[in-house]
XYZ file of N, CA and C in Angstrom:
213
model
N 1.107 -1.259 0.204
C 0.110 -0.237 0.315
C 1.279 1.453 -0.377
N 0.406 2.046 -0.991
C 1.697 3.551 -0.942
C 0.578 4.279 -1.026
N 1.134 5.739 0.406
C -0.094 6.566 0.854
C 0.752 8.089 0.300
N 0.530 8.724 -0.065
C 1.260 9.779 -0.548
C 0.119 11.138 0.247
N 0.757 11.419 1.338
C 0.410 12.729 2.202
C 0.783 14.041 1.810
N -1.126 15.002 1.281
C -0.271 15.863 0.130
C -0.956 17.633 1.703
N -0.578 18.625 0.796
C -0.664 19.740 1.927
C -1.824 19.635 3.035
N -3.022 19.081 3.303
C -3.988 18.986 3.520
C -4.858 17.390 4.601
N -3.471 17.370 5.916
C -3.479 16.315 6.430
C -3.435 16.447 7.282
N -4.061 16.301 8.844
C -4.388 16.847 10.442
C -4.146 16.131 10.695
N -3.449 15.782 12.497
C -3.503 14.641 13.358
C -4.152 15.684 14.292
N -5.004 15.556 15.026
C -6.207 16.284 15.502
C -6.035 15.570 16.492
N -6.543 16.240 18.704
C -6.964 15.935 19.714
C -6.743 17.240 20.560
N -8.812 17.577 20.752
C -9.095 18.372 20.943
C -9.253 17.600 22.504
N -8.731 17.593 22.925
C -8.798 16.988 24.181
C -7.082 17.044 24.471
N -6.769 17.422 26.043
C -5.721 17.933 26.612
C -4.766 16.544 26.054
N -2.932 16.960 25.774
C -2.909 17.650 24.894
C -4.025 18.414 24.245
N -4.567 19.202 23.777
C -5.079 19.865 22.619
C -3.563 19.656 21.219
N -4.292 19.096 20.448
C -2.979 19.017 19.181
C -3.199 19.934 18.188
N -2.669 19.754 17.043
C -3.247 20.332 15.199
C -1.611 20.129 14.882
N -1.750 18.790 13.678
C -0.243 18.396 13.313
C -0.342 18.511 12.103
N 0.172 19.402 11.326
C -0.586 19.052 9.776
C 0.267 18.276 8.725
N 0.892 17.177 8.251
C 1.603 16.150 7.515
C 1.585 16.144 6.984
N 2.855 15.679 5.625
C 2.771 15.969 4.516
C 3.994 14.452 4.058
N 4.205 13.759 3.002
C 5.121 12.512 2.783
C 4.344 11.685 1.860
N 5.206 10.451 1.590
C 5.069 9.690 1.246
C 5.771 8.240 2.244
N 4.611 7.428 2.570
C 5.288 5.910 3.313
C 4.854 4.652 1.686
N 4.819 3.691 2.238
C 4.651 2.529 1.950
C 5.024 1.621 3.140
N 3.462 0.430 3.248
C 2.918 -0.559 3.913
C 2.818 -1.272 3.616
N 4.293 -1.952 4.218
C 4.696 -3.519 2.964
C 4.517 -4.770 4.840
N 3.661 -6.048 4.038
C 3.606 -6.762 4.553
C 4.170 -8.492 4.112
N 4.986 -8.368 3.715
C 5.633 -9.763 2.546
C 4.234 -11.209 3.849
N 4.550 -12.474 3.826
C 4.387 -13.319 4.066
C 4.999 -13.290 5.069
N 4.202 -14.489 5.856
C 5.282 -14.974 7.964
C 6.331 -13.308 8.004
N 5.831 -12.436 7.435
C 6.982 -11.334 8.328
C 5.618 -10.535 8.930
N 6.706 -9.383 9.840
C 6.260 -8.060 10.546
C 5.887 -7.134 9.287
N 5.041 -6.283 8.875
C 4.483 -5.289 8.559
C 5.191 -4.140 8.506
N 6.056 -3.646 7.550
C 7.245 -2.218 7.365
C 5.680 -1.256 7.353
N 7.021 -0.529 8.117
C 6.162 0.992 7.072
C 7.904 1.634 7.158
N 8.231 1.805 5.185
C 9.001 2.619 5.091
C 8.477 4.189 4.680
N 9.781 4.685 3.350
C 9.372 6.341 3.355
C 9.380 7.705 4.570
N 8.714 8.008 3.959
C 8.885 9.866 5.542
C 7.238 10.790 5.663
N 7.858 10.939 6.347
C 6.230 12.144 6.080
C 6.837 12.578 7.874
N 6.447 13.861 7.970
C 6.916 16.119 8.582
C 6.101 16.583 8.193
N 6.176 17.108 9.405
C 5.705 17.791 9.648
C 5.955 19.469 8.761
N 4.824 20.150 8.353
C 4.956 21.495 7.665
C 5.284 22.210 8.120
N 5.933 23.025 8.407
C 6.507 24.054 8.852
C 5.613 25.141 9.396
N 5.987 25.521 10.756
C 5.011 27.141 11.320
C 3.324 27.246 11.091
N 2.913 25.719 11.000
C 1.792 25.706 10.835
C 0.627 24.878 12.547
N 2.089 24.273 12.777
C 1.324 23.248 14.152
C 1.304 23.658 15.336
N 1.046 23.435 16.379
C 0.621 23.922 17.548
C 0.363 22.067 18.504
N 1.066 22.376 20.007
C 0.558 22.564 20.566
C 0.201 22.410 21.823
N -1.008 22.211 22.932
C -1.182 22.720 23.617
C -1.628 21.912 25.301
N -0.940 22.183 25.629
C -0.289 21.603 27.382
C -0.637 22.745 28.014
N -0.821 22.745 29.610
C -0.631 23.215 30.003
C -0.932 25.402 30.350
N -2.098 24.797 29.466
C -2.429 25.991 29.272
C -1.342 26.846 28.858
N -0.585 26.014 27.904
C 0.320 27.720 27.395
C 0.319 26.384 25.751
N 0.688 26.780 24.667
C 0.391 27.112 23.411
C 2.073 27.376 23.061
N 2.670 25.616 22.253
C 3.454 25.234 22.136
C 3.166 25.663 20.143
N 3.638 25.995 19.661
C 3.964 26.001 18.156
C 5.185 25.166 17.337
N 4.961 24.338 16.446
C 5.824 23.343 16.204
C 6.721 24.024 14.695
N 7.963 24.592 15.244
C 8.329 24.653 13.253
C 8.249 23.805 13.187
N 9.042 22.661 12.822
C 10.374 21.566 12.280
C 10.213 20.247 13.645
N 10.033 19.290 12.705
C 10.241 17.354 12.746
C 10.032 16.283 11.552
N 10.452 14.807 12.492
C 9.957 14.270 11.492
C 9.942 13.177 11.914
N 9.990 12.266 12.019
C 9.451 10.749 12.247
C 10.431 9.511 11.624
N 11.492 9.687 12.948
C 12.566 8.388 12.604
C 11.898 7.693 12.327
N 13.276 6.529 11.867
C 12.813 4.524 11.943
C 13.600 4.409 13.021
N 12.343 3.391 14.154
C 12.991 2.343 15.222
C 14.437 2.007 14.677
N 14.999 2.557 16.570
C 16.222 1.773 16.670
C 17.312 3.363 17.109
N 16.355 4.677 16.403
C 17.541 5.645 16.003
C 17.209 6.498 16.885
């Protein structure tokens, strides 16, 4: 399965901590027979658009990425 995230894909949570994070990128879900599933590719946060709100404070998300397991 191949997935492409364009410019308007958001992860949101309306309860504490409140989160709104826009994502972009492409990734593949691979599941060969008799093995564990794997995700490959890159998913990134759209710079200067997301936030996390916790303890009555709001934090802007400037950059971020998901690194492979083991890093």
